[in-house]
PDB file of C-alpha atoms and ligand atoms in Angstrom:
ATOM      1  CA  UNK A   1      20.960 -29.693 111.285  1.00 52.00           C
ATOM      2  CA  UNK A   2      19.201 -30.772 114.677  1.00 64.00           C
ATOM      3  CA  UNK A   3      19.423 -28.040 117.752  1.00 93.00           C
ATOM      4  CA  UNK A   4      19.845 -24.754 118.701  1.00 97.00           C
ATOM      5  CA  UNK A   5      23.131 -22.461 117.152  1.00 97.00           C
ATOM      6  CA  UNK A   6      24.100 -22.434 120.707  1.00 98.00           C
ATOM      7  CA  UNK A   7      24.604 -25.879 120.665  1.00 97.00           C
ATOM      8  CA  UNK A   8      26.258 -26.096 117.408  1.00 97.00           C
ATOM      9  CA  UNK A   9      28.513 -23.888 118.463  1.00 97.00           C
ATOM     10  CA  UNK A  10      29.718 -25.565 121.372  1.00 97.00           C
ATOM     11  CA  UNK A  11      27.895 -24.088 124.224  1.00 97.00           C
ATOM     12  CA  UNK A  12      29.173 -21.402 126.506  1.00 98.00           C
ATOM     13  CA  UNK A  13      32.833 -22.962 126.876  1.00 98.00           C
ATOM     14  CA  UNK A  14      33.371 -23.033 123.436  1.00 98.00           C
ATOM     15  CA  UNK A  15      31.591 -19.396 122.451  1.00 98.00           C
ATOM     16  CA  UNK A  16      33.765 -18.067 125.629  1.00 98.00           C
ATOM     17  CA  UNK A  17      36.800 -19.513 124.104  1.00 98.00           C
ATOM     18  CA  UNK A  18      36.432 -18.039 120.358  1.00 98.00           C
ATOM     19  CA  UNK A  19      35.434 -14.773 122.125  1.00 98.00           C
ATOM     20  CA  UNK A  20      39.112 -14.408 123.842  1.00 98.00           C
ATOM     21  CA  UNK A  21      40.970 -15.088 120.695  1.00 98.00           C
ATOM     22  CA  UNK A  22      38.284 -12.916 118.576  1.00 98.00           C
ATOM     23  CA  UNK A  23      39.716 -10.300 121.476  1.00 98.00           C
ATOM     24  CA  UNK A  24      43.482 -11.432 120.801  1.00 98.00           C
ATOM     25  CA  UNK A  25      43.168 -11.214 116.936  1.00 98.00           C
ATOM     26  CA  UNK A  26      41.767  -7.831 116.819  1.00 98.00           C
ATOM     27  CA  UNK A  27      44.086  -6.541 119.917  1.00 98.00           C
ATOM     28  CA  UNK A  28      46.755  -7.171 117.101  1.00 98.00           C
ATOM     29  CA  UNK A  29      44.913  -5.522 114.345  1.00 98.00           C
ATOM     30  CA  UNK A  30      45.833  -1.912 113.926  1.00 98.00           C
ATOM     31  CA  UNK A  31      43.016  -1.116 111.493  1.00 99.00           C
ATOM     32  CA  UNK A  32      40.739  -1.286 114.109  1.00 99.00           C
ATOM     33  CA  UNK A  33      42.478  -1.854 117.796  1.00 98.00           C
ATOM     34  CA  UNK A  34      42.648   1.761 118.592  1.00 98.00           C
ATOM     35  CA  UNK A  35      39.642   1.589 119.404  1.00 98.00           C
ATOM     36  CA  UNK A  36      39.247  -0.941 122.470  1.00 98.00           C
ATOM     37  CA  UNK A  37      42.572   1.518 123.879  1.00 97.00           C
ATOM     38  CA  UNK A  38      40.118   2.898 126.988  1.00 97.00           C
ATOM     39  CA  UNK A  39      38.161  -0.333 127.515  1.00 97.00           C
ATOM     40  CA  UNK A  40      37.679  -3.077 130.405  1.00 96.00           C
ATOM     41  CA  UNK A  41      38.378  -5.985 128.647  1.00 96.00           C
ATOM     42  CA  UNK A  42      36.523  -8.482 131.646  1.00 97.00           C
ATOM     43  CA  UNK A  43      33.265  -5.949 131.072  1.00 98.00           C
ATOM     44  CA  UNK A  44      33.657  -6.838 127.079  1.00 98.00           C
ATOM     45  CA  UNK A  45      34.301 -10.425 127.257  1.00 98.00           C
ATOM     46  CA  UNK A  46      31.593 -10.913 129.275  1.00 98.00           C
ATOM     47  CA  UNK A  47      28.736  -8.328 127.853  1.00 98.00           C
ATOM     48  CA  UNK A  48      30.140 -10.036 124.031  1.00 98.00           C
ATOM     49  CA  UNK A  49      29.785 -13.677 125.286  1.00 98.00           C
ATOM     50  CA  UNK A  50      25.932 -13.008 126.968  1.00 98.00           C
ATOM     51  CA  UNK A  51      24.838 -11.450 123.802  1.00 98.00           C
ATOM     52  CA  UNK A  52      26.475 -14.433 121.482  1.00 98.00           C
ATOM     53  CA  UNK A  53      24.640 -17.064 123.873  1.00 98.00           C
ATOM     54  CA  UNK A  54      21.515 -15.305 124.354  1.00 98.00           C
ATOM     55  CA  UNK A  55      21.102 -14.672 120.226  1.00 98.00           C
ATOM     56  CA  UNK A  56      22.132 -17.798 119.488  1.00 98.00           C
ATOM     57  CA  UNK A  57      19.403 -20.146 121.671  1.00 97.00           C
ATOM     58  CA  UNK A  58      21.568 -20.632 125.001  1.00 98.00           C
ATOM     59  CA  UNK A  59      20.569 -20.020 128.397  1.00 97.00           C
ATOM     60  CA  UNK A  60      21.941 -16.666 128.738  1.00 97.00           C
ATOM     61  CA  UNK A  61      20.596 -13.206 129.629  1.00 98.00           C
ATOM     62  CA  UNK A  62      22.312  -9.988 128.153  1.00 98.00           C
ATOM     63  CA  UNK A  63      22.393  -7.427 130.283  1.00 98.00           C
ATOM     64  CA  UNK A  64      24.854  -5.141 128.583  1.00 98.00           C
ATOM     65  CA  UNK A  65      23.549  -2.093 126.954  1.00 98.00           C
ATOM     66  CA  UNK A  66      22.407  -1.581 123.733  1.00 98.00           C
ATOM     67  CA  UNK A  67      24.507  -1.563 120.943  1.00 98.00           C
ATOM     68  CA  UNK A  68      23.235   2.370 119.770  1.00 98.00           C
ATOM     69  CA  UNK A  69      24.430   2.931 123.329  1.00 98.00           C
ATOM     70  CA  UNK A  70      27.628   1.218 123.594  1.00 98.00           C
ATOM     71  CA  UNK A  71      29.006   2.650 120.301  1.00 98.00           C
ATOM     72  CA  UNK A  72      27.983   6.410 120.487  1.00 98.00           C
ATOM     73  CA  UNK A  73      30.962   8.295 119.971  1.00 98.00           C
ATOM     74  CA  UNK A  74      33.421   5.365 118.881  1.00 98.00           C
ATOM     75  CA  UNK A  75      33.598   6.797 115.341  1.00 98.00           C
ATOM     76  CA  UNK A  76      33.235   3.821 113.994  1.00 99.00           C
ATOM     77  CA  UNK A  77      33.440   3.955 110.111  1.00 99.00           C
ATOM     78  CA  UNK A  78      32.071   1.087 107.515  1.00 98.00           C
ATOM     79  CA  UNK A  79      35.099   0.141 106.738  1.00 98.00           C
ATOM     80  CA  UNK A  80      35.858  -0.770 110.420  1.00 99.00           C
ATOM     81  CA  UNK A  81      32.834  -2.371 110.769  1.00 98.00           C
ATOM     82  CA  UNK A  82      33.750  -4.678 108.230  1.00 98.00           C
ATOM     83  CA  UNK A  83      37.385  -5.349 109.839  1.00 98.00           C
ATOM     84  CA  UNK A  84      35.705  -6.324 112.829  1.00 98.00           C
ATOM     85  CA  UNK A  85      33.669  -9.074 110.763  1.00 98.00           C
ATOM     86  CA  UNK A  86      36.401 -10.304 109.292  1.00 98.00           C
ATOM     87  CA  UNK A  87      38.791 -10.674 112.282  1.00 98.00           C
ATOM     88  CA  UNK A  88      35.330 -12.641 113.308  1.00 98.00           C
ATOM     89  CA  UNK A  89      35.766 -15.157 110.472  1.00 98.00           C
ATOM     90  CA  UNK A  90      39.253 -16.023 110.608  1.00 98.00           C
ATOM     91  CA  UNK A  91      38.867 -16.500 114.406  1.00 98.00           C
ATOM     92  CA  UNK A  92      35.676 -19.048 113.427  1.00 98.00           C
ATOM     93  CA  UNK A  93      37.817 -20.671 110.849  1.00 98.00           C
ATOM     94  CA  UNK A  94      40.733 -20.846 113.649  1.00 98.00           C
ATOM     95  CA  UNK A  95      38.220 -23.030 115.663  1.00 98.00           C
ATOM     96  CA  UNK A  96      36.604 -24.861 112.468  1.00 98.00           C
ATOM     97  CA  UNK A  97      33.506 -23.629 113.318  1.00 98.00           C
ATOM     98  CA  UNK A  98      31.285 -24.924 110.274  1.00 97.00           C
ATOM     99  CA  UNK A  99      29.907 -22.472 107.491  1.00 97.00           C
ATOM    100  CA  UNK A 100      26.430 -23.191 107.853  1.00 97.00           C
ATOM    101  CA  UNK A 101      26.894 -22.073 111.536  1.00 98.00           C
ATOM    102  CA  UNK A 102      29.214 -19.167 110.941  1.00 98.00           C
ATOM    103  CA  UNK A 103      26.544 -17.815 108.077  1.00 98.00           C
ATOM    104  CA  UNK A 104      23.900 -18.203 110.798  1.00 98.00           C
ATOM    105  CA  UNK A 105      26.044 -16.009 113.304  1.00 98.00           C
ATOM    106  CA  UNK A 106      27.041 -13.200 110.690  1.00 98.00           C
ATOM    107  CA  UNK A 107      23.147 -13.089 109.781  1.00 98.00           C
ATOM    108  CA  UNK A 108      22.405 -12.669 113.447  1.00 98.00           C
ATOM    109  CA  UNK A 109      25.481  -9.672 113.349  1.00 98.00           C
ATOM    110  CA  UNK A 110      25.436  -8.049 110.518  1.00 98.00           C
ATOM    111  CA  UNK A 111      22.140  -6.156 110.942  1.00 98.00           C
ATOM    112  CA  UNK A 112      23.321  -4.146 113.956  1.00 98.00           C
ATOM    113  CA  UNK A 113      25.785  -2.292 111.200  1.00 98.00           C
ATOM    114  CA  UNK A 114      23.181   0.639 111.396  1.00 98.00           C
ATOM    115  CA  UNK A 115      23.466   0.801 115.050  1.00 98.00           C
ATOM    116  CA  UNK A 116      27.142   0.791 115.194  1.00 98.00           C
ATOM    117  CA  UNK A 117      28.792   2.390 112.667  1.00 99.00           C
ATOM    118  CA  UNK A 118      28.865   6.644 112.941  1.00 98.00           C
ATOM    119  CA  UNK A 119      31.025   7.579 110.067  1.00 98.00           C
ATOM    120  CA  UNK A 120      29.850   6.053 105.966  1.00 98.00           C
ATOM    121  CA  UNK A 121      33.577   5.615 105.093  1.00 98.00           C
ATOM    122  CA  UNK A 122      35.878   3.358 104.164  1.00 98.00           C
ATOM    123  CA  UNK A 123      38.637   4.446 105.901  1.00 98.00           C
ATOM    124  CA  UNK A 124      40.161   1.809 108.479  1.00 99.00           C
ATOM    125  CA  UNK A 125      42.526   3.092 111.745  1.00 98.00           C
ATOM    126  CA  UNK A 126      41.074   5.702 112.636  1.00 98.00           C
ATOM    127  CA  UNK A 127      41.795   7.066 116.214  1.00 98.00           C
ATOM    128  CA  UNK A 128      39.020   6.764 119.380  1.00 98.00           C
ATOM    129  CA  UNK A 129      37.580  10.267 119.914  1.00 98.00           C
ATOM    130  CA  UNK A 130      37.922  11.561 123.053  1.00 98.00           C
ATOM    131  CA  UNK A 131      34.434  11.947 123.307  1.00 98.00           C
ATOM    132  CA  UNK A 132      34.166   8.247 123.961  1.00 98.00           C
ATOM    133  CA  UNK A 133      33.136   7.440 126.810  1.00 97.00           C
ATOM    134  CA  UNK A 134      33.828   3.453 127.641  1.00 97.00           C
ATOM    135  CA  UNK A 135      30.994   1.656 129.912  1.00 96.00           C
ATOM    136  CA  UNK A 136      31.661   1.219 133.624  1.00 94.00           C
ATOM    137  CA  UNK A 137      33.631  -2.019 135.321  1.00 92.00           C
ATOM    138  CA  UNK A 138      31.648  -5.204 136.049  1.00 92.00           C
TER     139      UNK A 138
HETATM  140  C1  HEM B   1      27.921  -6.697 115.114  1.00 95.22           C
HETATM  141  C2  HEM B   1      29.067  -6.222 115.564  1.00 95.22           C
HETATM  142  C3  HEM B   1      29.296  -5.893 117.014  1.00 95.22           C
HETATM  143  C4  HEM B   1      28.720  -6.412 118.123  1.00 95.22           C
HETATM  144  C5  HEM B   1      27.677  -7.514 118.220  1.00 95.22           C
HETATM  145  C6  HEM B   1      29.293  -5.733 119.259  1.00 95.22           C
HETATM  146  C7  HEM B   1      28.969  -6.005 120.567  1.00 95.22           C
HETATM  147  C8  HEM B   1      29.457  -5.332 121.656  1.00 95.22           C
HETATM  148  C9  HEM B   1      29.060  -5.557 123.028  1.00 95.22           C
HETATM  149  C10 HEM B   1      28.033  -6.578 123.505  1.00 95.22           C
HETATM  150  C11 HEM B   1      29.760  -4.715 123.798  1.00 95.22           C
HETATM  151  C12 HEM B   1      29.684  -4.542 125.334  1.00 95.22           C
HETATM  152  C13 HEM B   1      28.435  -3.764 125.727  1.00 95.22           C
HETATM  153  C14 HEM B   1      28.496  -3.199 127.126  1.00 95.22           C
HETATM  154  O1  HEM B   1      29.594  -2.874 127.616  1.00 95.22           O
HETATM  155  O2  HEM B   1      27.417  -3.000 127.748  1.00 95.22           O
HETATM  156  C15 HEM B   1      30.640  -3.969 122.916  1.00 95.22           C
HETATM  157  C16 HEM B   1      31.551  -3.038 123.318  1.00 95.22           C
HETATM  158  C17 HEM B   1      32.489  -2.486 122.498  1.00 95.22           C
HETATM  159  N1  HEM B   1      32.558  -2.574 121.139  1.00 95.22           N
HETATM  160 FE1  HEM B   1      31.332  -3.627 119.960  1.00 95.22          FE
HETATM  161  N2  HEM B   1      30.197  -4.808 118.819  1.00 95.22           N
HETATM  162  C18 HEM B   1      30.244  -4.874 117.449  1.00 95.22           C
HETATM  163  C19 HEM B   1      31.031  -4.128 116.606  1.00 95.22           C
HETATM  164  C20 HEM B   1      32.044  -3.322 117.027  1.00 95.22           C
HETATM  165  C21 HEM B   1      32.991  -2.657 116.142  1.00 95.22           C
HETATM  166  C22 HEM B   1      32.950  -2.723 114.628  1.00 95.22           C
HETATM  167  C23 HEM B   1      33.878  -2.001 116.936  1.00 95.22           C
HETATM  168  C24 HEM B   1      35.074  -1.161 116.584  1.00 95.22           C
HETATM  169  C25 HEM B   1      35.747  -1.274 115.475  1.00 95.22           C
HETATM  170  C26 HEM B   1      33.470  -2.227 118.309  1.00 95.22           C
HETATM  171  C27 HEM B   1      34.103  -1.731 119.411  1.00 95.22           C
HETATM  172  C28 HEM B   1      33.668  -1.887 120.704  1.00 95.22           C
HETATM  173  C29 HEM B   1      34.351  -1.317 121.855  1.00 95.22           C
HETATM  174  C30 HEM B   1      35.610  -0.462 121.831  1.00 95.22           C
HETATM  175  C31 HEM B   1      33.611  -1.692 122.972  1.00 95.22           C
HETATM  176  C32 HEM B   1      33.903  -1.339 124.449  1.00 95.22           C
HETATM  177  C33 HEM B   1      33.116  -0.136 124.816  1.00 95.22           C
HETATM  178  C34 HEM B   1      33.474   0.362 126.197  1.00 95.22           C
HETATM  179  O3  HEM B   1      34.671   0.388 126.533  1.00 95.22           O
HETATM  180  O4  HEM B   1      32.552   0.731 126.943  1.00 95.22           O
HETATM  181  N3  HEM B   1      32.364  -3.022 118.313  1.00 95.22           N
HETATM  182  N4  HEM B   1      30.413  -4.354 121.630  1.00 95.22           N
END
């Protein structure tokens, strides 16, 4: 299919718009929402939404930090990792976002696993150490 994933997607309305209700699904989702408990959600939305534009062709810049970074002492296991993905599809399929495109996306995502996840476990709902500590306010 003709043009960039960023278009296919919708543009920056559209990625801005699955990015809130990605936000809403996963607020609701005890296996992993303990772990957004000490974070600005404004700083999220908009570091998530630059870094979806940006990888996907649009005329963004991410400025956010790197993922290593962001996630150090999260204590974020596999299994959460994988919770997070799949909150990610079912908000996709909420907005009938194609497969083709939604493959594309999850290629461009899943290879930051390495960078994110601290603990090789399966285990889901696990607390936010204190250790954490969450990125500064826009
Ligand atoms: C490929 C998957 C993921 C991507 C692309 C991603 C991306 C991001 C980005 C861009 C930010 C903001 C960076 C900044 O503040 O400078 C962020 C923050 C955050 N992410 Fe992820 N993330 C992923 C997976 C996860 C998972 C699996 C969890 C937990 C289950 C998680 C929890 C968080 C939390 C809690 C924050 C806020 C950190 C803070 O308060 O400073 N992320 N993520």
């Amino acid at each position: 299919m003709d043009g960039s994933l960023y278009e296919r997607l919708g543009g920056t309305d559209a990625i801005t718009a699955v990015t809130r209700a990605f936000e809403d699904r996963v607020a609701k989702d005890d296996r992993i929402n303990q772990k957004f408990a000490r974070t600005n959600l404004d700083r999220l939305t908009k570091e998530f939404v630059d870094q979806m534009c940006q990888g996907t062709g649009g005329p963004c810049t991410y400025t956010g930090r790197d993922m290593k970074e962001t996630h150090t002492n999260m204590g974020v296991t596999s299994g959460e990792f994988d919770v997070f993905m799949e909150d990610l599809v079912a908000t996709l399929d909420d907005f009938k976002v194609g497969k083709a495109e939604q493959d594309e996306l999850l290629n461009m995502l899943w290879p930051m696993k390495p960078e994110i996840v601290e603990v090789d476990s399966p285990q889901v709902g696990t607390p936010l150490p204190s250790a954490f500590v969450p990125g500064p306010a826009l």
